[in-house]
XYZ file of C-alpha atoms in Angstrom:
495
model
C -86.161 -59.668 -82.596
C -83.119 -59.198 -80.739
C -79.753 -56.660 -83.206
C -76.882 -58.631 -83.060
C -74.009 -56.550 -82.675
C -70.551 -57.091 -84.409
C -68.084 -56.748 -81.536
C -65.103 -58.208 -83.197
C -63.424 -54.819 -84.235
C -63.927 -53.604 -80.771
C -62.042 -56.752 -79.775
C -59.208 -56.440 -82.431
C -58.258 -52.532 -81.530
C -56.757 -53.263 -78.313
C -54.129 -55.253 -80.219
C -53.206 -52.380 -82.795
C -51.102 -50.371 -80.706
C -49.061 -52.955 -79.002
C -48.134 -54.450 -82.384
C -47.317 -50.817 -84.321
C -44.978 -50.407 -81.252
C -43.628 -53.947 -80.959
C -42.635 -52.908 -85.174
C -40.358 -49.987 -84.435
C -38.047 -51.673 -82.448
C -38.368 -54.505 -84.526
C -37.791 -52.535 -87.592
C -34.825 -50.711 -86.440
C -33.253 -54.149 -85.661
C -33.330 -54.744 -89.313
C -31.912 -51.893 -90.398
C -29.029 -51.896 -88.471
C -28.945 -55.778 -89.299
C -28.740 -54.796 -93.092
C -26.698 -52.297 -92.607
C -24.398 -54.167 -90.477
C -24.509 -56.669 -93.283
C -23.492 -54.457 -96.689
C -20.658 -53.068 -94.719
C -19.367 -56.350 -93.977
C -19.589 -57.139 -97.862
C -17.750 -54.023 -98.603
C -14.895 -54.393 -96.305
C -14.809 -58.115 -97.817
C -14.516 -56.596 -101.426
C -12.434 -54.073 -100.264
C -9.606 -56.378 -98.313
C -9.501 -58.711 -101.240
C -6.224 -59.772 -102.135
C -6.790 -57.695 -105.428
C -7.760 -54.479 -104.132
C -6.394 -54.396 -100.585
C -3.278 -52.415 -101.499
C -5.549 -50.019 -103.820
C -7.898 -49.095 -101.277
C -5.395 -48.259 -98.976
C -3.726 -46.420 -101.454
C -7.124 -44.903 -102.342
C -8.316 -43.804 -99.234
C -5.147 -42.678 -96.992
C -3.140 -40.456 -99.745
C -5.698 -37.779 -99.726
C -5.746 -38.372 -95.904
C -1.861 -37.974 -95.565
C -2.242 -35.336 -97.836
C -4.793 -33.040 -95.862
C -2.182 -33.712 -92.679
C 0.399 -31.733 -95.688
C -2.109 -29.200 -95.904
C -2.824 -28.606 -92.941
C 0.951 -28.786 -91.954
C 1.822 -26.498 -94.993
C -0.533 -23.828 -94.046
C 0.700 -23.534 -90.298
C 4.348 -23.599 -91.518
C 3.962 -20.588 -94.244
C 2.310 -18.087 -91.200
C 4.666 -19.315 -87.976
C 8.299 -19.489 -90.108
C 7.887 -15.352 -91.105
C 6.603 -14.672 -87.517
C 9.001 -16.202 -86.171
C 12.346 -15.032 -88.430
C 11.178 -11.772 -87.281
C 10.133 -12.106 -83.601
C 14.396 -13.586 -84.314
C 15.299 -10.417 -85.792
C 14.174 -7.727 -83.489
C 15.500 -10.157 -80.641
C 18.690 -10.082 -82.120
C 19.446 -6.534 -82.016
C 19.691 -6.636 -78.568
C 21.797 -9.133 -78.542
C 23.937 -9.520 -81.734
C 26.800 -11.225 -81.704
C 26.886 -11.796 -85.705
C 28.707 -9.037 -87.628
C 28.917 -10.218 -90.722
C 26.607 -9.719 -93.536
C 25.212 -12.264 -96.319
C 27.348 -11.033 -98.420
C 30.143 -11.400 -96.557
C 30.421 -7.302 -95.185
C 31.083 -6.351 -91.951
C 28.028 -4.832 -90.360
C 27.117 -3.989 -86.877
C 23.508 -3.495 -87.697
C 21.446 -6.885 -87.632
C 20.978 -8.644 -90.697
C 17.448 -7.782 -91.866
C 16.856 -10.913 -93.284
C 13.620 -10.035 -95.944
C 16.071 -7.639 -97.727
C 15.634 -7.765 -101.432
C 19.077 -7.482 -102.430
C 20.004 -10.678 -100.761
C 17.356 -12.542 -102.691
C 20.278 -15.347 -103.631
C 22.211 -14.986 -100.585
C 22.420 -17.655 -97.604
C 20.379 -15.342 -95.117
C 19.217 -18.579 -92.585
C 23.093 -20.707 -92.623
C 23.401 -23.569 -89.863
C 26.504 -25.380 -89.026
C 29.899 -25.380 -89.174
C 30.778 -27.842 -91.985
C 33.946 -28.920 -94.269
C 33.738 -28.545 -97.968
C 32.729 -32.512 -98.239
C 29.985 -31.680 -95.561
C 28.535 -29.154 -97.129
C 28.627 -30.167 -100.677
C 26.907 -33.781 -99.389
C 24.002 -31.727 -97.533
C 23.236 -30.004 -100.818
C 22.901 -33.298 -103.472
C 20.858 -34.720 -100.242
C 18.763 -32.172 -100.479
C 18.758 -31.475 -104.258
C 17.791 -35.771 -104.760
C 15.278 -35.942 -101.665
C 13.449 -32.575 -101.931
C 14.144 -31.386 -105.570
C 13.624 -34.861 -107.413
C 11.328 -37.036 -105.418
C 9.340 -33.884 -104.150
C 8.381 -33.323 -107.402
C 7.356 -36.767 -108.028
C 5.526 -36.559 -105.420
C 3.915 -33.035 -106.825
C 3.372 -34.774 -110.077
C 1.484 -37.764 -108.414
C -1.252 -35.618 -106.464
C -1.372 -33.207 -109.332
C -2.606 -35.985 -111.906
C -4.550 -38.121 -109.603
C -6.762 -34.553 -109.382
C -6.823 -33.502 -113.200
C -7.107 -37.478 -113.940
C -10.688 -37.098 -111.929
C -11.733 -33.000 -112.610
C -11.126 -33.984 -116.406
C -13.174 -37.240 -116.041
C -15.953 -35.239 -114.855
C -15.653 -32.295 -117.428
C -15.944 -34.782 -120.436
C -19.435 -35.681 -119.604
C -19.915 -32.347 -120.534
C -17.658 -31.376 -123.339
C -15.164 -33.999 -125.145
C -11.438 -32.943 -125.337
C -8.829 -33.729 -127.860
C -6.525 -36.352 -128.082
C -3.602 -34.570 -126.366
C -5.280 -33.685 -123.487
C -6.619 -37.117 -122.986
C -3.024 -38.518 -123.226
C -1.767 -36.050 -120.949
C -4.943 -36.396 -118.371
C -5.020 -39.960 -118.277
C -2.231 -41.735 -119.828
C 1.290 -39.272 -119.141
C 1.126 -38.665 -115.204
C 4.284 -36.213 -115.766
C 4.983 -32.789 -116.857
C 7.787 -32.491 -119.499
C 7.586 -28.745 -121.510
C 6.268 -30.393 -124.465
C 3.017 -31.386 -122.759
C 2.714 -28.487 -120.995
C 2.648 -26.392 -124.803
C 0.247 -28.727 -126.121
C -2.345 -28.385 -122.993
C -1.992 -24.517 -123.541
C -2.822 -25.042 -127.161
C -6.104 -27.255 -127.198
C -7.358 -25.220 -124.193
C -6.824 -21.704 -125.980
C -7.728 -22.642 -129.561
C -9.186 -26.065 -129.262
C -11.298 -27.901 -126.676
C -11.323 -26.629 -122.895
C -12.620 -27.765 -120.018
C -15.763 -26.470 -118.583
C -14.141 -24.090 -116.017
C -11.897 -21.233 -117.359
C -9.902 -21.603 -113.665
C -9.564 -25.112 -113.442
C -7.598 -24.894 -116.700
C -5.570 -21.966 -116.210
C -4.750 -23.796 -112.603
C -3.866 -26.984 -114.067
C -1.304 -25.248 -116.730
C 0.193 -23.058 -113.580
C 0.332 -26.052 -111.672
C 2.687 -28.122 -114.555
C 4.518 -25.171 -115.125
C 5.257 -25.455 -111.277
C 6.276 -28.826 -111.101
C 8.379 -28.946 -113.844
C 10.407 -25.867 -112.040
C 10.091 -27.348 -108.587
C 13.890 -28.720 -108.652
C 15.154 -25.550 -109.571
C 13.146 -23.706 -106.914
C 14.216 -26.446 -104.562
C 17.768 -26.029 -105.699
C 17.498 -22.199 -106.070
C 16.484 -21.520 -102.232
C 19.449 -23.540 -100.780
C 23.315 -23.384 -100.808
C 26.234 -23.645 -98.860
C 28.482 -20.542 -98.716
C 31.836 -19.935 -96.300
C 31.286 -19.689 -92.857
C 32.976 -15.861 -92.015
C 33.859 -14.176 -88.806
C 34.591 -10.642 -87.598
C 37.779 -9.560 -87.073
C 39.548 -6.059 -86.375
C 42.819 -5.256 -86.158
C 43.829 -2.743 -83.176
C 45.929 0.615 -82.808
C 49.237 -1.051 -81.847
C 48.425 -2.925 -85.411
C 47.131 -6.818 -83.356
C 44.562 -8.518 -85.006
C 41.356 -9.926 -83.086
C 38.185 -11.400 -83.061
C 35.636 -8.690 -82.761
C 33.140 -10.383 -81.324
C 34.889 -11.810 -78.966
C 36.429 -8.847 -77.124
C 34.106 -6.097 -78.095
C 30.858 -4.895 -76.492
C 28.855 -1.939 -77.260
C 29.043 0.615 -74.960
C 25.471 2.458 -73.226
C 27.150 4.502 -70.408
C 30.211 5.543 -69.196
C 30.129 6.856 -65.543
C 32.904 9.589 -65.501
C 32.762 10.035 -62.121
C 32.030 6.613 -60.763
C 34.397 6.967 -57.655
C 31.218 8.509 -55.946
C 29.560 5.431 -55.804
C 32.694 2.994 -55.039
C 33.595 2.344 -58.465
C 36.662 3.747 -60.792
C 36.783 6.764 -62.641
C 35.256 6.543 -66.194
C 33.314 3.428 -65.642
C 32.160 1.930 -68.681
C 28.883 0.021 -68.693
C 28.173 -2.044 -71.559
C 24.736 -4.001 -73.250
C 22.800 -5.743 -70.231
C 26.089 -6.794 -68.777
C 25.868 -6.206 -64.966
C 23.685 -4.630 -62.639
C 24.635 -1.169 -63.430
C 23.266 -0.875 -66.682
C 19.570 -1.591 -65.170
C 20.640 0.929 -61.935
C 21.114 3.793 -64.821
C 18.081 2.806 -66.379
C 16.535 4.227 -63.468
C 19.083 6.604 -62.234
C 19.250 8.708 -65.117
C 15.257 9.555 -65.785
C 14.830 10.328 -61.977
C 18.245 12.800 -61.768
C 19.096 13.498 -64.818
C 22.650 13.500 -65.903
C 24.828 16.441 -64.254
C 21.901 18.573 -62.481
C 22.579 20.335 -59.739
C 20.204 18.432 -57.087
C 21.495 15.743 -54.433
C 20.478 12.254 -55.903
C 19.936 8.655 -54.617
C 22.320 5.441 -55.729
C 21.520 2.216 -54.741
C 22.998 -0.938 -54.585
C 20.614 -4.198 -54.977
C 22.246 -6.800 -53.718
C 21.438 -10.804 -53.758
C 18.296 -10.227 -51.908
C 15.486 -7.218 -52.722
C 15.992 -6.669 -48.608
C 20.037 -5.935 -49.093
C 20.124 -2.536 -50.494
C 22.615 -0.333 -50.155
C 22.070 3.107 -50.562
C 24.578 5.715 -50.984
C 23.488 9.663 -50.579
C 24.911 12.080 -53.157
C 25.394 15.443 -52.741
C 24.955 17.854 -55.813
C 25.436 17.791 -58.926
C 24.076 14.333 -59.848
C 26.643 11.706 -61.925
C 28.286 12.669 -65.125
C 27.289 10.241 -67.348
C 27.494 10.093 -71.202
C 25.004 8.076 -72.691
C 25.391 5.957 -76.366
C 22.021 6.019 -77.026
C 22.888 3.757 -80.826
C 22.610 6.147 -82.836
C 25.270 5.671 -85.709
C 26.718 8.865 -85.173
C 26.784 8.305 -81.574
C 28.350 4.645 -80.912
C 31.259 3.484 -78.874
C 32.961 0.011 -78.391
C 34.752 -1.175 -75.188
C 37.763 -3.161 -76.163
C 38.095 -5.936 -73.140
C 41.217 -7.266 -74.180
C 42.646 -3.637 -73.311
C 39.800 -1.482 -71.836
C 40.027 1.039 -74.422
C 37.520 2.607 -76.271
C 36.853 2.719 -80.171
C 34.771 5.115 -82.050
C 32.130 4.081 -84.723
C 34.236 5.377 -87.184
C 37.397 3.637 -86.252
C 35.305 0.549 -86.356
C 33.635 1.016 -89.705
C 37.236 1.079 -91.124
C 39.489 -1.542 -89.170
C 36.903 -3.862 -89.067
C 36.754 -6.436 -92.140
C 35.110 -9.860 -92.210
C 36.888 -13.026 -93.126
C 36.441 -16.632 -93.718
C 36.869 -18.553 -90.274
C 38.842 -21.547 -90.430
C 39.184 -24.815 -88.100
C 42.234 -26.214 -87.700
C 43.702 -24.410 -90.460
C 40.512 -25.749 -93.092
C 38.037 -23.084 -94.160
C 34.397 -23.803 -92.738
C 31.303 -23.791 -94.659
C 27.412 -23.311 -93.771
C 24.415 -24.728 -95.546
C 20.952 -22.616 -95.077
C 18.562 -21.076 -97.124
C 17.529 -18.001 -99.082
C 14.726 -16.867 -96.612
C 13.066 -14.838 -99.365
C 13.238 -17.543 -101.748
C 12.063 -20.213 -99.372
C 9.001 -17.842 -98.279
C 7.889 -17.348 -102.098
C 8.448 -21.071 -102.725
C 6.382 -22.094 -99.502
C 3.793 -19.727 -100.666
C 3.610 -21.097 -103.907
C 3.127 -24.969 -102.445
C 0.196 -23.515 -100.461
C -1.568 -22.426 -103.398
C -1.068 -25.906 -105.056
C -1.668 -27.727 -102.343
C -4.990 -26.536 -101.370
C -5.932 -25.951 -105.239
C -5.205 -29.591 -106.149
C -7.419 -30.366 -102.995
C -10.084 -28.878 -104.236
C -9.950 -30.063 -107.432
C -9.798 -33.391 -106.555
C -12.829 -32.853 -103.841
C -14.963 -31.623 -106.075
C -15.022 -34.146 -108.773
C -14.563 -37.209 -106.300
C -18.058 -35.989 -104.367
C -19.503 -35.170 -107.970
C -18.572 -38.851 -109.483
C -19.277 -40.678 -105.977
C -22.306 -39.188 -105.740
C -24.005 -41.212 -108.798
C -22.622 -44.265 -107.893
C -19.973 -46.754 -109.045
C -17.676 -44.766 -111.748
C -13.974 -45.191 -113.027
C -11.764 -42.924 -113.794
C -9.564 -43.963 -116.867
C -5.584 -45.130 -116.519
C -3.603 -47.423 -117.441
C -4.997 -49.576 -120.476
C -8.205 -48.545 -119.732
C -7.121 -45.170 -121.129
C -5.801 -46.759 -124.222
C -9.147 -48.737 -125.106
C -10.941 -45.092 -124.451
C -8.219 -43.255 -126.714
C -8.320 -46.225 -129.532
C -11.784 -46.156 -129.516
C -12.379 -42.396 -129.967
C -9.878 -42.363 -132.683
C -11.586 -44.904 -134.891
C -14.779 -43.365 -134.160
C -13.701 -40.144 -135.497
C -12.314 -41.475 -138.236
C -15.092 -43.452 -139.440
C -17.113 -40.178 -139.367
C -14.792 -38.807 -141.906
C -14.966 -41.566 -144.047
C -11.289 -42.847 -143.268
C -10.081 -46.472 -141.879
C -7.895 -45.224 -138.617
C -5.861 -48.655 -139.096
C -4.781 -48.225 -142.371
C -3.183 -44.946 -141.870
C 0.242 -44.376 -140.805
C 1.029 -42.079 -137.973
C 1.907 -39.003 -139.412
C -1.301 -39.139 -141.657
C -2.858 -39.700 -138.206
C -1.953 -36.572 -136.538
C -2.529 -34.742 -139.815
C -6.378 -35.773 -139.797
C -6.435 -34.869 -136.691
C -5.423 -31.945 -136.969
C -6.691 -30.447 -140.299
C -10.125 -32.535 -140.103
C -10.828 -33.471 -136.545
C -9.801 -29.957 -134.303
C -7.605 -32.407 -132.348
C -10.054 -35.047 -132.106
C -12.722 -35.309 -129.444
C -13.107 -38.129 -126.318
C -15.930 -37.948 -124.525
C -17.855 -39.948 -122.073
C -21.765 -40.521 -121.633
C -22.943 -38.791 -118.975
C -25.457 -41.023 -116.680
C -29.098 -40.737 -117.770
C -30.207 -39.987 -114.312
C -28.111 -37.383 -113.262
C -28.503 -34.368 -111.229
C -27.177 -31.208 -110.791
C -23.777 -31.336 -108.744
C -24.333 -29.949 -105.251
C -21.539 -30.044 -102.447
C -24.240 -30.513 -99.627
C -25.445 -32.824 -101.667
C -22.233 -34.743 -102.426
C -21.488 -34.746 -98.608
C -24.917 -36.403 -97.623
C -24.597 -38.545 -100.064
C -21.268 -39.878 -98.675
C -22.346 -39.561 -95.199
C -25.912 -41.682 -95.759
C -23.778 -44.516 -97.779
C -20.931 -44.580 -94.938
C -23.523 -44.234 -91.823
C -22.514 -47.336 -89.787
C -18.498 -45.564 -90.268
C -19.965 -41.907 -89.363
C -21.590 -43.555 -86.525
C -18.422 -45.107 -85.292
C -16.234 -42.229 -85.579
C -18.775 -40.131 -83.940
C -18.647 -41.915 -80.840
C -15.145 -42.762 -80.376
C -14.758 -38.753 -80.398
C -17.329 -38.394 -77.703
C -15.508 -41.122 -76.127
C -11.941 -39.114 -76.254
């Protein structure tokens, strides 16, 4: 009896492989079809006529405001760097003798100087009194008031969602939720009442998100004085110094500081006590190397040479011994002269230091004005908006990736706040044995705070949750916005 062999199987597994590899491609089709699909329904829910303007709102502030960061950060190094790579240009070329405070100075302003802490150090312009008094309400309305709206605005928007996320953990009172959620300002009050609960009543979870979020009021409340503080207008003054044959005139104007004087200059074509002032002409750089090859009245034969237009036109002129008698100013206060153009006389430091006074410059007979800042002030206040700046990024970071990372969420405002608050309130009361709308306000706030600790508001954290992790957070974002990632990934390989 012939076996009968079952060749079907044998038959079917040349098909197997075709078919799993005809499903991968097939597969990934789908994906990116569904994909493709749920962002199309999100953009749809997003660019409703509803939510269009709070989704740009949503996700561009945070965007504008990491440009601010970024900006803020770059600002605070480069301005110091640069008022002092200013300053140590300056002394070789001043041509300002006047003090902040209105002294006459030869020495270059030094402009991190403590004691002029509230003087106009950085002063532009050269303004009227209506001018300069306009500048400074400008300045006080735009940057004082409606910067620290703007401060006020990014501040709450980050405790509104830290404090969201603390209360799954631990309630707070009813203070803090009104300030949190429902207030979106600082006012002194407030900021009392938040010190109180989170001393002596209910905190939030982190010791340094609190103490940040009471500096930070503190700092916006200020913020219009520090705006104010750091700016000013002041008169606009200019050096003058008044001569031996008693003449008054501009010192800047027809005095230059003196580094040589060539006594006997005739040796080399030029007059007899030729003075050579700061960088001026060619002879000043000829000296430079003159004097540390001779020396200054040695008894050796020397070289002097003329460049002319061209390196090749040089004229040189032999000199018998001794070398040049030149006296060098080397700056030293105790060794400074002036040359006097007006009438090529010379002027000691000490003459100087006594004739010369400065005094307000005027235009057309009207006193001038400049409006500038306090550099030291402006430094400590641009410090001081980096720290809040990238602390009220973080904060807000933080708690968005930790609440987007479960899912839908909300963070209360609005009347949404008010059905939380109203809610908590009658809540509490109940547990005490008291009807919440049958008391009056006072006996309110007196249960409250006798009975209640302040009261407590709270909010039910999600069954399923996990502990928070960043790296978590940011995959999280990154798998649910793939078909975005993907996009912005290769238009930056395509730049």
């Amino acid at each position: 009896m012939d076996k009968s062999v079952d060749i079907d199987p044998l038959l079917m597994e040349t098909d197997v492989l075709p078919t799993k590899r005809a499903s991968l491609p097939k597969n990934f089709t789908l994906y990116m079809w569904r994909l493709w699909i749920e962002t199309y329904n999100e953009l749809r829910y997003d660019l409703k006529p509803t939510r269009l303007w709070r989704t740009v709102v949503e996700y561009y502030m945070w965007f504008l405001f990491s440009i601010w960061a970024l900006g803020i950060i770059i600002f605070s190094i480069l301005f110091p760097i640069a008022l002092s790579a200013s300053w140590e240009a300056a002394k070789y070329l001043n041509q300002d003798y006047c003090a902040p405070d209105g002294s006459f100075s030869l020495e270059v302003t030094n402009p991190w100087r403590p004691a002029w802490a509230f003087q106009i150090v950085l002063g532009m312009g050269s303004l009227n009194f209506t001018q300069a008094k306009a500048i400074d309400i400008v300045w006080d309305i735009v940057v004082g008031r409606f910067g620290q709206a703007i401060l006020a605005y990014y501040s709450w928007k980050a405790f509104a969602a830290y404090v969201r996320v603390s209360m799954e953990y631990a309630p707070i009172t009813y203070s803090s939720f009104r300030t949190s959620f429902m207030q979106g300002e600082t006012s002194f009050r407030s900021t009392v009442r938040m010190i109180r609960d989170f001393t002596s009543r209910r905190g939030l979870r982190s010791k340094t998100a609190m103490v940040f979020m009471v500096t930070t009021m503190v700092f916006v409340m200020v913020f219009p004085t520090l705006a104010s503080a750091m700016t000013g207008y002041t008169a606009k003054n200019e050096a003058v110094i008044k001569l031996a044959d008693s003449t008054q005139t501009p010192f800047a104007e027809f005095f230059e500081r003196l580094d040589y004087t060539i006594h006997d200059a005739y040796r080399v074509n030029l007059t007899a006590d030729f003075h050579v002032i700061s960088h001026a002409d060619m002879s000043h750089y000829l000296l430079m190397d003159y004097i540390p090859q001779y020396g200054i009245r040695n008894d050796t034969p020397s070289n002097w040479s003329w460049i002319g237009l061209w390196p090749e036109n040089i004229d040189h002129i032999e000199l018998q011994s001794p070398t040049l008698d030149i006296t060098v100013y080397d700056g030293k206060v105790s060794d400074e002269a002036f040359l006097c153009t007006q009438n090529n006389e010379t002027y000691s430091l000490p003459y100087i230091s006594e004739h010369a006074v400065c005094q307000p410059a005027t235009t057309s007979l009207k006193q001038t004005y400049q409006w500038g800042f306090s550099v030291l002030q402006l430094e400590v206040t641009l410090i001081l908006l980096t720290f809040w700046t990238f602390g009220v990024w973080i904060m807000w970071l933080r708690a968005h990736l930790e609440l987007t990372s479960r899912g839908k969420h909300e963070v209360p405002h609005g009347l949404k706040a008010v059905l939380y608050l109203a809610d908590s309130i009658r809540d509490d009361f109940d547990s005490i044995g008291e009807e919440a709308e049958s008391l009056s306000d006072e006996e309110l706030r007196r249960h409250a705070k006798e009975q209640l600790g302040g009261g407590k508001v709270k909010i039910e954290a999600p069954e399923s949750q996990t502990r928070y992790s960043l790296r978590r957070s940011l995959w999280h974002w990154l798998k649910t916005n793939s078909l975005w990632t993907l996009a912005f990934t290769r238009s930056g390989n395509i730049v």
